Coordinates of C-alpha atoms in Angstrom, one line a residue:
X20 CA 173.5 73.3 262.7
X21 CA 169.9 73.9 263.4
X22 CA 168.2 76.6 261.4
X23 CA 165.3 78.3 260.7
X24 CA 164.9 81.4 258.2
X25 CA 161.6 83.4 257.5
X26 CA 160.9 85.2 254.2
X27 CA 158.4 86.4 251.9
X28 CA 158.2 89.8 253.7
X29 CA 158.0 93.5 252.4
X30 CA 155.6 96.4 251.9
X31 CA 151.7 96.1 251.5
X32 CA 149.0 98.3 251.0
X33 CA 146.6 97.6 254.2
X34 CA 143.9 95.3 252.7
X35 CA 146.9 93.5 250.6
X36 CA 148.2 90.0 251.2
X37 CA 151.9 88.5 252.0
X38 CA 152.8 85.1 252.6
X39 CA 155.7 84.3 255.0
X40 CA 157.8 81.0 254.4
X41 CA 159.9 79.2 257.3
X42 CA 162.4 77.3 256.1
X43 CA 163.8 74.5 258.7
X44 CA 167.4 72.9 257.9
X45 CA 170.2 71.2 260.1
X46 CA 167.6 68.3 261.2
X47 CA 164.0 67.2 260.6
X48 CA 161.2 68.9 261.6
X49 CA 158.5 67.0 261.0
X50 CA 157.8 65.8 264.7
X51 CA 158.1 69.4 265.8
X52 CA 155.1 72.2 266.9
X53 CA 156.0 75.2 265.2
X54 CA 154.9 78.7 265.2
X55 CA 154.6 82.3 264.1
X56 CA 155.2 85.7 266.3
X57 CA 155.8 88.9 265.7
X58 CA 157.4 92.1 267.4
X59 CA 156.5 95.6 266.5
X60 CA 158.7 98.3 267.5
X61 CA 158.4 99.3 271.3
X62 CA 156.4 96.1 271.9
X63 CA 156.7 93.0 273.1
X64 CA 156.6 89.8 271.1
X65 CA 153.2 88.2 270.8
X66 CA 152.1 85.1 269.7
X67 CA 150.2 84.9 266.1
X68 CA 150.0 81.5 265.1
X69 CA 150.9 77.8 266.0
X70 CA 150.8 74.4 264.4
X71 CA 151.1 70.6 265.5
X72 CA 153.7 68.5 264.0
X73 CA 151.1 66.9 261.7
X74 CA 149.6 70.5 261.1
X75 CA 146.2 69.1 262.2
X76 CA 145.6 71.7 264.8
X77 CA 146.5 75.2 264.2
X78 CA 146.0 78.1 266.9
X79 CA 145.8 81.9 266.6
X80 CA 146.1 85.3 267.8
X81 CA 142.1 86.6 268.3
X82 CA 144.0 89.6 266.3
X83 CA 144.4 87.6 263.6
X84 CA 141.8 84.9 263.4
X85 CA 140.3 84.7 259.8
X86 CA 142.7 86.5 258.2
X87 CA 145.7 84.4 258.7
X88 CA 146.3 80.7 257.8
X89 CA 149.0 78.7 259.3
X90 CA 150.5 75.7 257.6
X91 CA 153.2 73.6 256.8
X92 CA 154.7 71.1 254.4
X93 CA 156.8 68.3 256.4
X94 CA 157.8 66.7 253.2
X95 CA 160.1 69.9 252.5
X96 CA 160.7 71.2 256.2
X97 CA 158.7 74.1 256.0
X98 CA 156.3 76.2 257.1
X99 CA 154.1 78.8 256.2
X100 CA 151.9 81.5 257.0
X101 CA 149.5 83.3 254.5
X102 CA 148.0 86.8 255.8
X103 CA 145.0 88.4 253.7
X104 CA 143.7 91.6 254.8
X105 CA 146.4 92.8 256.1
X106 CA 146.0 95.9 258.6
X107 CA 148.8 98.9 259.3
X108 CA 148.4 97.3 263.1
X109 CA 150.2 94.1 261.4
X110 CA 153.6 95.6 261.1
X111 CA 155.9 94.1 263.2
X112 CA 159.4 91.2 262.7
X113 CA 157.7 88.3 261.9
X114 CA 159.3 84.9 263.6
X115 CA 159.3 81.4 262.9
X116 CA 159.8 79.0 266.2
X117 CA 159.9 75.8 266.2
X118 CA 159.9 73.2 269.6
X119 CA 160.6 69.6 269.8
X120 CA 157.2 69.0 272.1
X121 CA 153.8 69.6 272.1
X122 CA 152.1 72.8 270.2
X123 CA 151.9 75.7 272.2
X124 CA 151.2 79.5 271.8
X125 CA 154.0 80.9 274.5
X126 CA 157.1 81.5 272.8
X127 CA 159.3 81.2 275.8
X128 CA 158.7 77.5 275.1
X129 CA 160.2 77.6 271.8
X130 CA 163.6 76.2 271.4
X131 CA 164.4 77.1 268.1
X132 CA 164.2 81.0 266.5
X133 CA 164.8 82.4 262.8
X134 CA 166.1 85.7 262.4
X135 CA 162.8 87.2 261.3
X136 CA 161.1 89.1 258.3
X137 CA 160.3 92.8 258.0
X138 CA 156.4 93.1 257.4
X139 CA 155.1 97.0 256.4
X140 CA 151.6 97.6 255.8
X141 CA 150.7 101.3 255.0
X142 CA 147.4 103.0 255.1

């Protein structure tokens, strides 16, 4: 059985720092495009941050450009996602996807969803 589940979430003081871990099981990931989103209450889902299968091209959300890094370790079927400065405007569910195909930052393209981590950062 395929899953993914996030963690590494919590409460942050805005200027703080979290890192959020995807861990992949029931197969091999390592030839898939993966991905971070998030959904903050009475919002849609948005895109944050993508990564190719060999985690040599990473995308992300203007909102979150050079404060987030996206990466991944294929040797342990994971994936992660390290956010500094962190704003109150960041908290939302965090998601890790994951797709057998090409990168891509639309999440309806995404075959594969975790259940999602809680991020909370106060002012």
């Amino acid at each position: 059985q395929v899953q993914l589940v996030e963690s590494g979430g919590g409460l942050v003081q805005a200027g703080g720092s979290l890192r959020l871990s995807c861990a992949a099981s029931g197969r091999t990931f390592s030839d898939d495009a993966m991905g971070w989103f998030r959904q903050a209450p009475g919002k849609e889902r948005e895109f944050v941050a993508a990564i190719n299968w060999s985690g040599g091209r990473m995308y992300y959300a203007d909102s979150v450009k050079g404060r987030f890094t996206i990466s991944r370790d294929n040797a342990k079927n994971m994936m992660f996602l390290q956010m500094n400065s962190l704003k109150p405007e960041d908290t939302a569910v965090y998601y890790c996807a994951a797709r057998r195909m090409g990168v891509t930052t639309t999440g309806t393209l995404y075959e594969y969803w975790g259940q999602g981590t809680q991020v909370t950062v106060s002012s």
